[in-house]
Amino acid sequence: MTRLRQRFEEQRLPGFEFDPGTPCRPAMPPAREPERVEDHRKAHRQRLRQRFTEGGAAAVPDYELLEMVLYRAIRRGDTKPLAKRLLKAFGDLNHVLAAAPARLKDVQGVGDAVVFELKLIEAIGHRMARAKVLKKPILSSWDALLDYCQSAMAHRDLEQFRILFLDRKNVLIADEEQQTGTVDHVPVYPREVVKRALELNASALILVHNHPSGDPTPSQADVDMTYAIRDAADVLNIVIHDHLVIGKSATLSFRSEGYL
């Protein structure tokens, strides 16, 4: 009997060879292959591109638009989490594109390549908006001008002062940023404003600056600065058509409010 038991215990079934002294461990599930994960991401990108191609921007929410923008910067991997982190950090797509590079890099996953793509898209958007007003009579393209100023300045973190230079027919001949300041102040020098107008042979100006706080109500310093530029320009027969203060969602016109 003992001999039969020993012979039975020594028999090993095919496929069950193991060392009796080694403790049994539960089998681990095979790790998912990296190639399969990447194939899944490629398929997701292709579906997203197809949905955008067939339905346009209306077919995809902001985070998916941002996902696709990030494809060029992040060739492999999932860009959806980063797109959502950016929107959470800055609030909306406009603020993401307008954010300063240093602030963008505070978001996990943002490097130089991502910053480059975002600022490139921002620059293209500004150029498209400006093309609607450049070399055209401003006073008959006023709504397009306001849209351009909102696009270029409403979401900036610092105050910026820019000047739109017009010729005798009120056609926009130049659009230039003059100064960038702090969150609530930008230095403006009337003499430099008038000097630049003479260099461009401009006959009229529209002054524009933004309020990062979001409230376009002009401060007393804004009013005083406007009058100082107007007085300097009057001497040379240069007209100040307006001073626009750009807020987050509204624009204030000095002329409409009776300041000019």
PDB file of C-alpha atoms in Angstrom, residues 95 98 148-163 177-188 207-219 222 225 243-252 254:
ATOM      1  CA  HIS A  95      -8.295  82.070 -21.128  1.00  0.00           C
ATOM      2  CA  ALA A  98      -4.374  83.914 -23.693  1.00  0.00           C
ATOM      3  CA  TYR A 148     -11.004  92.185 -32.555  1.00  0.00           C
ATOM      4  CA  CYS A 149     -10.183  94.176 -29.431  1.00  0.00           C
ATOM      5  CA  GLN A 150     -12.111  91.710 -27.271  1.00  0.00           C
ATOM      6  CA  SER A 151     -10.296  88.781 -28.865  1.00  0.00           C
ATOM      7  CA  ALA A 152      -6.864  90.346 -28.492  1.00  0.00           C
ATOM      8  CA  MET A 153      -7.133  91.880 -25.026  1.00  0.00           C
ATOM      9  CA  ALA A 154     -10.087  90.734 -22.911  1.00  0.00           C
ATOM     10  CA  HIS A 155      -8.361  87.711 -21.377  1.00  0.00           C
ATOM     11  CA  ARG A 156      -4.935  89.139 -20.624  1.00  0.00           C
ATOM     12  CA  ASP A 157      -3.611  89.040 -17.063  1.00  0.00           C
ATOM     13  CA  LEU A 158      -1.810  92.391 -17.367  1.00  0.00           C
ATOM     14  CA  GLU A 159      -2.952  95.785 -18.594  1.00  0.00           C
ATOM     15  CA  GLN A 160      -1.979  96.538 -22.147  1.00  0.00           C
ATOM     16  CA  PHE A 161      -2.234  99.854 -23.998  1.00  0.00           C
ATOM     17  CA  ARG A 162      -2.480  99.819 -27.770  1.00  0.00           C
ATOM     18  CA  ILE A 163      -3.196 102.403 -30.440  1.00  0.00           C
ATOM     19  CA  GLU A 177       0.883  97.640 -28.735  1.00  0.00           C
ATOM     20  CA  GLN A 178       2.577 100.545 -26.964  1.00  0.00           C
ATOM     21  CA  GLN A 179       2.989  99.382 -23.380  1.00  0.00           C
ATOM     22  CA  THR A 180       2.298  96.465 -21.062  1.00  0.00           C
ATOM     23  CA  GLY A 181       1.994  97.194 -17.357  1.00  0.00           C
ATOM     24  CA  THR A 182       0.798  95.470 -14.193  1.00  0.00           C
ATOM     25  CA  VAL A 183      -2.562  94.003 -13.228  1.00  0.00           C
ATOM     26  CA  ASP A 184      -4.042  97.470 -12.638  1.00  0.00           C
ATOM     27  CA  HIS A 185      -1.764 100.037 -14.301  1.00  0.00           C
ATOM     28  CA  VAL A 186       0.002 100.646 -17.585  1.00  0.00           C
ATOM     29  CA  PRO A 187       2.321 103.626 -18.163  1.00  0.00           C
ATOM     30  CA  VAL A 188       1.401 105.803 -21.147  1.00  0.00           C
ATOM     31  CA  LEU A 207      -6.870 104.355 -27.918  1.00  0.00           C
ATOM     32  CA  VAL A 208      -7.478 100.901 -26.426  1.00  0.00           C
ATOM     33  CA  HIS A 209      -6.559  99.324 -23.117  1.00  0.00           C
ATOM     34  CA  ASN A 210      -7.858  96.420 -21.053  1.00  0.00           C
ATOM     35  CA  HIS A 211      -8.845  95.943 -17.425  1.00  0.00           C
ATOM     36  CA  PRO A 212      -7.760  92.471 -16.202  1.00  0.00           C
ATOM     37  CA  SER A 213     -10.221  92.839 -13.312  1.00  0.00           C
ATOM     38  CA  GLY A 214     -13.002  92.446 -15.884  1.00  0.00           C
ATOM     39  CA  ASP A 215     -14.752  95.748 -15.085  1.00  0.00           C
ATOM     40  CA  PRO A 216     -14.340  98.234 -17.974  1.00  0.00           C
ATOM     41  CA  THR A 217     -15.287 101.265 -15.872  1.00  0.00           C
ATOM     42  CA  PRO A 218     -12.499 103.836 -16.397  1.00  0.00           C
ATOM     43  CA  SER A 219     -10.480 105.072 -13.452  1.00  0.00           C
ATOM     44  CA  ASP A 222      -7.617 106.571 -17.359  1.00  0.00           C
ATOM     45  CA  MET A 225      -4.361 110.074 -19.441  1.00  0.00           C
ATOM     46  CA  HIS A 243     -10.769 105.375 -26.062  1.00  0.00           C
ATOM     47  CA  LEU A 244     -12.005 101.795 -25.600  1.00  0.00           C
ATOM     48  CA  VAL A 245     -11.663 100.010 -22.265  1.00  0.00           C
ATOM     49  CA  ILE A 246     -11.866  96.239 -22.698  1.00  0.00           C
ATOM     50  CA  GLY A 247     -13.367  94.148 -19.892  1.00  0.00           C
ATOM     51  CA  LYS A 248     -13.938  90.411 -19.705  1.00  0.00           C
ATOM     52  CA  SER A 249     -17.327  90.498 -21.397  1.00  0.00           C
ATOM     53  CA  ALA A 250     -17.982  94.164 -22.177  1.00  0.00           C
ATOM     54  CA  THR A 251     -16.283  97.154 -23.775  1.00  0.00           C
ATOM     55  CA  LEU A 252     -16.698 100.754 -22.641  1.00  0.00           C
ATOM     56  CA  PHE A 254     -15.275 106.979 -23.860  1.00  0.00           C
TER      57      PHE A 254
END
